[in-house]
């Protein structure tokens, strides 16, 4: 479409070493390159005074992630990349392509109004009892055999629900979500399953996790898998 415009890519596939990254940024900063096409890699921390247009294709893709922080992540990314435009003397323009133009995340990003986003997001989190209104732990089960990992995750879910029943008998509320295959179901030749434990107090979550992990340590089903606990997880992937 624009044969006289010099374009470069900046993503994980093309930036194979730090030197190439520096060379690409220097070429763009010196305006030897007029258009930079890339992934999230180009959204943060760059200051290019001559940028007057930023475009985001499928701006709501990350809203579809199975993660309660999907809206937060999307709002941050869109506002960060929008901030790349108009940093010099010339004004900037930002175009967001979206299938959900009326979604509060897209609306807040378009207005660069993070307070509006927080108001809507916190109301949703309060209704669904997600952090910061509760405390959350993600338990990730991984292993080379899908069957073995699925069986271990099922046993982990059973132990978690036994613990939940014991705690609730003492008046301590807990919630168990899962297990289910992780959104990235296989990574580095290992299959992955998630289980979430939710509590309303940090000390209750700590006590519940200790109880569950003690039970796990005495079960043969976990001999060939790895169990990792992520307190207050920032991602479910």
mmCIF file of C-alpha atoms in Angstrom:
data_model
loop_
_atom_site.group_PDB
_atom_site.id
_atom_site.type_symbol
_atom_site.label_atom_id
_atom_site.label_comp_id
_atom_site.label_asym_id
_atom_site.label_seq_id
_atom_site.Cartn_x
_atom_site.Cartn_y
_atom_site.Cartn_z
ATOM 1 C CA UNK A 1 0.000 0.000 0.000
ATOM 2 C CA UNK A 2 2.825 2.415 0.823
ATOM 3 C CA UNK A 3 5.886 1.445 -1.258
ATOM 4 C CA UNK A 4 7.874 4.552 -0.260
ATOM 5 C CA UNK A 5 7.416 4.002 3.483
ATOM 6 C CA UNK A 6 10.083 2.040 5.351
ATOM 7 C CA UNK A 7 8.483 -0.447 7.757
ATOM 8 C CA UNK A 8 10.042 -2.705 10.380
ATOM 9 C CA UNK A 9 8.717 -5.454 12.641
ATOM 10 C CA UNK A 10 9.393 -5.588 16.346
ATOM 11 C CA UNK A 11 8.270 -8.808 18.019
ATOM 12 C CA UNK A 12 9.681 -11.907 19.642
ATOM 13 C CA UNK A 13 10.336 -13.605 16.283
ATOM 14 C CA UNK A 14 12.358 -10.738 14.801
ATOM 15 C CA UNK A 15 14.133 -9.398 17.906
ATOM 16 C CA UNK A 16 16.425 -12.394 18.278
ATOM 17 C CA UNK A 17 19.125 -10.599 20.290
ATOM 18 C CA UNK A 18 19.560 -7.349 22.291
ATOM 19 C CA UNK A 19 21.685 -5.827 19.514
ATOM 20 C CA UNK A 20 18.883 -6.183 16.974
ATOM 21 C CA UNK A 21 16.430 -4.574 19.380
ATOM 22 C CA UNK A 22 18.716 -1.564 19.907
ATOM 23 C CA UNK A 23 19.330 -1.220 16.156
ATOM 24 C CA UNK A 24 15.589 -1.266 15.405
ATOM 25 C CA UNK A 25 14.786 1.319 18.069
ATOM 26 C CA UNK A 26 17.657 3.561 16.907
ATOM 27 C CA UNK A 27 16.476 3.336 13.277
ATOM 28 C CA UNK A 28 12.962 4.293 14.309
ATOM 29 C CA UNK A 29 14.124 7.051 16.643
ATOM 30 C CA UNK A 30 16.248 8.587 13.859
ATOM 31 C CA UNK A 31 13.271 8.298 11.448
ATOM 32 C CA UNK A 32 15.066 6.019 9.020
ATOM 33 C CA UNK A 33 12.004 3.845 9.612
ATOM 34 C CA UNK A 34 8.578 5.469 9.382
ATOM 35 C CA UNK A 35 6.315 2.620 10.523
ATOM 36 C CA UNK A 36 6.946 0.195 13.364
ATOM 37 C CA UNK A 37 4.695 -2.881 13.477
ATOM 38 C CA UNK A 38 4.841 -5.034 16.564
ATOM 39 C CA UNK A 39 3.303 -6.766 19.543
ATOM 40 C CA UNK A 40 3.048 -5.698 23.190
ATOM 41 C CA UNK A 41 6.812 -5.249 23.027
ATOM 42 C CA UNK A 42 6.395 -1.777 21.520
ATOM 43 C CA UNK A 43 3.777 -0.497 23.957
ATOM 44 C CA UNK A 44 5.845 0.292 27.021
ATOM 45 C CA UNK A 45 8.646 2.607 27.980
ATOM 46 C CA UNK A 46 9.531 4.134 24.601
ATOM 47 C CA UNK A 47 9.693 7.862 23.943
ATOM 48 C CA UNK A 48 9.487 8.828 20.258
ATOM 49 C CA UNK A 49 8.604 12.545 19.908
ATOM 50 C CA UNK A 50 7.848 12.251 16.163
ATOM 51 C CA UNK A 51 5.081 9.610 16.501
ATOM 52 C CA UNK A 52 1.719 11.119 15.515
ATOM 53 C CA UNK A 53 -0.358 7.976 14.872
ATOM 54 C CA UNK A 54 -0.858 4.763 16.845
ATOM 55 C CA UNK A 55 -3.141 1.990 15.615
ATOM 56 C CA UNK A 56 -4.222 -1.106 17.550
ATOM 57 C CA UNK A 57 -5.667 -4.058 15.633
ATOM 58 C CA UNK A 58 -8.191 -6.210 17.538
ATOM 59 C CA UNK A 59 -7.832 -4.097 20.653
ATOM 60 C CA UNK A 60 -10.199 -6.324 22.639
ATOM 61 C CA UNK A 61 -8.456 -9.666 22.001
ATOM 62 C CA UNK A 62 -6.951 -9.798 25.487
ATOM 63 C CA UNK A 63 -10.407 -9.165 26.991
ATOM 64 C CA UNK A 64 -11.301 -12.745 26.030
ATOM 65 C CA UNK A 65 -8.596 -14.337 28.187
ATOM 66 C CA UNK A 66 -9.862 -16.603 30.964
ATOM 67 C CA UNK A 67 -8.342 -14.373 33.626
ATOM 68 C CA UNK A 68 -10.176 -12.113 36.056
ATOM 69 C CA UNK A 69 -7.495 -9.471 35.374
ATOM 70 C CA UNK A 70 -8.143 -9.475 31.594
ATOM 71 C CA UNK A 71 -9.830 -6.074 31.731
ATOM 72 C CA UNK A 72 -7.037 -4.601 33.834
ATOM 73 C CA UNK A 73 -4.355 -5.923 31.456
ATOM 74 C CA UNK A 74 -6.211 -4.655 28.390
ATOM 75 C CA UNK A 75 -6.782 -1.182 29.846
ATOM 76 C CA UNK A 76 -3.126 -0.854 30.815
ATOM 77 C CA UNK A 77 -1.850 -1.990 27.414
ATOM 78 C CA UNK A 78 -4.168 0.272 25.439
ATOM 79 C CA UNK A 79 -3.432 3.326 27.561
ATOM 80 C CA UNK A 80 0.302 2.650 27.429
ATOM 81 C CA UNK A 81 0.414 2.299 23.658
ATOM 82 C CA UNK A 82 -1.865 5.324 23.224
ATOM 83 C CA UNK A 83 0.676 7.287 25.221
ATOM 84 C CA UNK A 84 3.286 6.723 22.496
ATOM 85 C CA UNK A 85 1.475 9.194 20.195
ATOM 86 C CA UNK A 86 1.756 12.980 20.427
ATOM 87 C CA UNK A 87 4.726 13.099 22.776
ATOM 88 C CA UNK A 88 6.399 15.882 20.751
ATOM 89 C CA UNK A 89 5.196 19.246 19.467
ATOM 90 C CA UNK A 90 2.743 17.703 16.989
ATOM 91 C CA UNK A 91 -0.535 16.278 18.331
ATOM 92 C CA UNK A 92 -1.148 12.549 18.179
ATOM 93 C CA UNK A 93 -4.008 10.356 17.071
ATOM 94 C CA UNK A 94 -4.922 6.870 18.288
ATOM 95 C CA UNK A 95 -7.190 4.417 16.439
ATOM 96 C CA UNK A 96 -8.529 1.329 18.215
ATOM 97 C CA UNK A 97 -10.125 -1.443 16.161
ATOM 98 C CA UNK A 98 -12.624 -3.283 18.368
ATOM 99 C CA UNK A 99 -15.695 -5.522 18.263
ATOM 100 C CA UNK A 100 -16.807 -4.157 21.647
ATOM 101 C CA UNK A 101 -16.737 -0.358 21.326
ATOM 102 C CA UNK A 102 -19.171 0.088 24.244
ATOM 103 C CA UNK A 103 -17.221 -2.098 26.703
ATOM 104 C CA UNK A 104 -16.139 -0.035 29.707
ATOM 105 C CA UNK A 105 -12.491 -1.085 29.230
ATOM 106 C CA UNK A 106 -12.449 0.179 25.637
ATOM 107 C CA UNK A 107 -14.348 3.320 26.604
ATOM 108 C CA UNK A 108 -11.916 4.094 29.429
ATOM 109 C CA UNK A 109 -8.912 3.488 27.175
ATOM 110 C CA UNK A 110 -10.355 5.732 24.463
ATOM 111 C CA UNK A 111 -10.806 8.521 27.025
ATOM 112 C CA UNK A 112 -7.492 7.730 28.797
ATOM 113 C CA UNK A 113 -9.589 7.701 31.956
ATOM 114 C CA UNK A 114 -8.110 5.106 34.319
ATOM 115 C CA UNK A 115 -10.304 6.265 37.211
ATOM 116 C CA UNK A 116 -13.428 5.402 35.166
ATOM 117 C CA UNK A 117 -12.006 1.960 34.425
ATOM 118 C CA UNK A 118 -11.186 1.346 38.114
ATOM 119 C CA UNK A 119 -14.700 2.300 39.201
ATOM 120 C CA UNK A 120 -16.308 -0.200 36.808
ATOM 121 C CA UNK A 121 -13.734 -2.933 37.357
ATOM 122 C CA UNK A 122 -13.903 -2.769 41.149
ATOM 123 C CA UNK A 123 -17.694 -3.021 41.056
ATOM 124 C CA UNK A 124 -17.382 -6.195 38.957
ATOM 125 C CA UNK A 125 -14.719 -7.667 41.238
ATOM 126 C CA UNK A 126 -16.803 -6.907 44.321
ATOM 127 C CA UNK A 127 -19.854 -8.637 42.830
ATOM 128 C CA UNK A 128 -17.845 -11.729 41.851
ATOM 129 C CA UNK A 129 -15.682 -11.719 45.001
ATOM 130 C CA UNK A 130 -12.314 -11.511 43.285
ATOM 131 C CA UNK A 131 -9.213 -9.671 44.560
ATOM 132 C CA UNK A 132 -8.817 -7.136 46.080
ATOM 133 C CA UNK A 133 -11.957 -8.255 47.967
ATOM 134 C CA UNK A 134 -10.617 -11.786 48.486
ATOM 135 C CA UNK A 135 -7.241 -13.516 48.519
ATOM 136 C CA UNK A 136 -6.381 -16.010 45.806
ATOM 137 C CA UNK A 137 -3.847 -18.793 45.275
ATOM 138 C CA UNK A 138 -3.230 -20.565 42.001
ATOM 139 C CA UNK A 139 -1.975 -24.154 42.146
ATOM 140 C CA UNK A 140 -0.364 -25.280 38.891
ATOM 141 C CA UNK A 141 0.125 -28.999 38.208
ATOM 142 C CA UNK A 142 2.506 -29.860 35.361
ATOM 143 C CA UNK A 143 4.031 -33.014 33.911
ATOM 144 C CA UNK A 144 5.012 -34.761 30.665
ATOM 145 C CA UNK A 145 1.945 -37.034 30.565
ATOM 146 C CA UNK A 146 -1.476 -35.476 30.067
ATOM 147 C CA UNK A 147 -3.244 -38.444 31.688
ATOM 148 C CA UNK A 148 -1.027 -38.345 34.774
ATOM 149 C CA UNK A 149 -1.365 -34.577 35.151
ATOM 150 C CA UNK A 150 -5.152 -34.718 34.758
ATOM 151 C CA UNK A 151 -5.396 -37.471 37.393
ATOM 152 C CA UNK A 152 -3.138 -35.579 39.805
ATOM 153 C CA UNK A 153 -5.132 -32.387 39.275
ATOM 154 C CA UNK A 154 -8.371 -34.269 39.983
ATOM 155 C CA UNK A 155 -6.885 -35.643 43.207
ATOM 156 C CA UNK A 156 -5.704 -32.143 44.122
ATOM 157 C CA UNK A 157 -9.246 -30.875 43.599
ATOM 158 C CA UNK A 158 -10.604 -33.618 45.858
ATOM 159 C CA UNK A 159 -8.100 -32.797 48.616
ATOM 160 C CA UNK A 160 -8.873 -29.090 48.270
ATOM 161 C CA UNK A 161 -12.598 -29.727 48.714
ATOM 162 C CA UNK A 162 -11.975 -31.931 51.750
ATOM 163 C CA UNK A 163 -9.973 -29.036 53.213
ATOM 164 C CA UNK A 164 -12.748 -26.591 52.304
ATOM 165 C CA UNK A 165 -15.294 -28.737 54.174
ATOM 166 C CA UNK A 166 -13.036 -28.961 57.240
ATOM 167 C CA UNK A 167 -12.436 -25.214 57.317
ATOM 168 C CA UNK A 168 -16.084 -24.331 56.801
ATOM 169 C CA UNK A 169 -16.907 -26.639 59.728
ATOM 170 C CA UNK A 170 -14.810 -24.239 61.816
ATOM 171 C CA UNK A 171 -16.574 -21.194 60.346
ATOM 172 C CA UNK A 172 -13.794 -20.316 57.871
ATOM 173 C CA UNK A 173 -15.152 -19.790 54.324
ATOM 174 C CA UNK A 174 -13.149 -21.039 51.338
ATOM 175 C CA UNK A 175 -13.854 -21.458 47.637
ATOM 176 C CA UNK A 176 -12.296 -23.998 45.266
ATOM 177 C CA UNK A 177 -12.295 -23.341 41.513
ATOM 178 C CA UNK A 178 -11.262 -26.133 39.164
ATOM 179 C CA UNK A 179 -9.180 -28.030 38.350
ATOM 180 C CA UNK A 180 -9.167 -27.261 34.635
ATOM 181 C CA UNK A 181 -6.586 -27.202 31.838
ATOM 182 C CA UNK A 182 -4.555 -23.982 31.900
ATOM 183 C CA UNK A 183 -5.238 -21.525 29.043
ATOM 184 C CA UNK A 184 -1.801 -22.487 27.697
ATOM 185 C CA UNK A 185 -2.395 -26.195 28.099
ATOM 186 C CA UNK A 186 1.076 -27.362 27.076
ATOM 187 C CA UNK A 187 4.353 -25.488 27.512
ATOM 188 C CA UNK A 188 7.891 -26.793 27.007
ATOM 189 C CA UNK A 189 6.597 -30.354 26.569
ATOM 190 C CA UNK A 190 4.703 -30.268 29.881
ATOM 191 C CA UNK A 191 0.915 -30.410 30.286
ATOM 192 C CA UNK A 192 -0.594 -27.889 32.688
ATOM 193 C CA UNK A 193 -3.704 -27.769 34.920
ATOM 194 C CA UNK A 194 -4.871 -24.947 37.192
ATOM 195 C CA UNK A 195 -6.703 -25.041 40.510
ATOM 196 C CA UNK A 196 -7.663 -21.910 42.472
ATOM 197 C CA UNK A 197 -8.218 -21.540 46.192
ATOM 198 C CA UNK A 198 -10.046 -18.424 47.354
ATOM 199 C CA UNK A 199 -10.235 -17.121 50.915
ATOM 200 C CA UNK A 200 -11.501 -13.951 52.526
ATOM 201 C CA UNK A 201 -8.486 -13.516 54.814
ATOM 202 C CA UNK A 202 -4.779 -13.884 54.018
ATOM 203 C CA UNK A 203 -4.143 -16.028 57.091
ATOM 204 C CA UNK A 204 -6.985 -18.384 56.138
ATOM 205 C CA UNK A 205 -5.548 -18.822 52.649
ATOM 206 C CA UNK A 206 -2.109 -19.536 54.096
ATOM 207 C CA UNK A 207 -3.488 -22.118 56.500
ATOM 208 C CA UNK A 208 -5.577 -23.791 53.787
ATOM 209 C CA UNK A 209 -2.628 -24.042 51.392
ATOM 210 C CA UNK A 210 -0.425 -25.553 54.085
ATOM 211 C CA UNK A 211 -3.103 -28.154 54.820
ATOM 212 C CA UNK A 212 -3.547 -29.037 51.144
ATOM 213 C CA UNK A 213 0.199 -29.272 50.451
ATOM 214 C CA UNK A 214 0.718 -31.552 53.450
ATOM 215 C CA UNK A 215 -1.958 -33.863 52.065
ATOM 216 C CA UNK A 216 -0.354 -33.724 48.604
ATOM 217 C CA UNK A 217 3.038 -34.755 49.998
ATOM 218 C CA UNK A 218 1.575 -38.088 51.179
ATOM 219 C CA UNK A 219 -0.129 -39.044 47.884
ATOM 220 C CA UNK A 220 1.599 -41.213 45.256
ATOM 221 C CA UNK A 221 -0.451 -39.548 42.497
ATOM 222 C CA UNK A 222 1.900 -36.566 42.686
ATOM 223 C CA UNK A 223 5.136 -38.525 42.348
ATOM 224 C CA UNK A 224 5.666 -37.783 38.632
ATOM 225 C CA UNK A 225 4.187 -34.271 38.455
ATOM 226 C CA UNK A 226 5.244 -30.874 39.702
ATOM 227 C CA UNK A 227 2.961 -28.781 41.922
ATOM 228 C CA UNK A 228 3.627 -25.028 42.141
ATOM 229 C CA UNK A 229 1.718 -22.475 44.228
ATOM 230 C CA UNK A 230 1.368 -18.859 43.117
ATOM 231 C CA UNK A 231 -0.044 -16.586 45.815
ATOM 232 C CA UNK A 232 -1.924 -13.520 44.511
ATOM 233 C CA UNK A 233 -1.295 -14.571 40.874
ATOM 234 C CA UNK A 234 -1.004 -11.841 38.244
ATOM 235 C CA UNK A 235 -1.806 -14.238 35.389
ATOM 236 C CA UNK A 236 -3.695 -17.497 34.840
ATOM 237 C CA UNK A 237 -1.869 -18.429 31.656
#
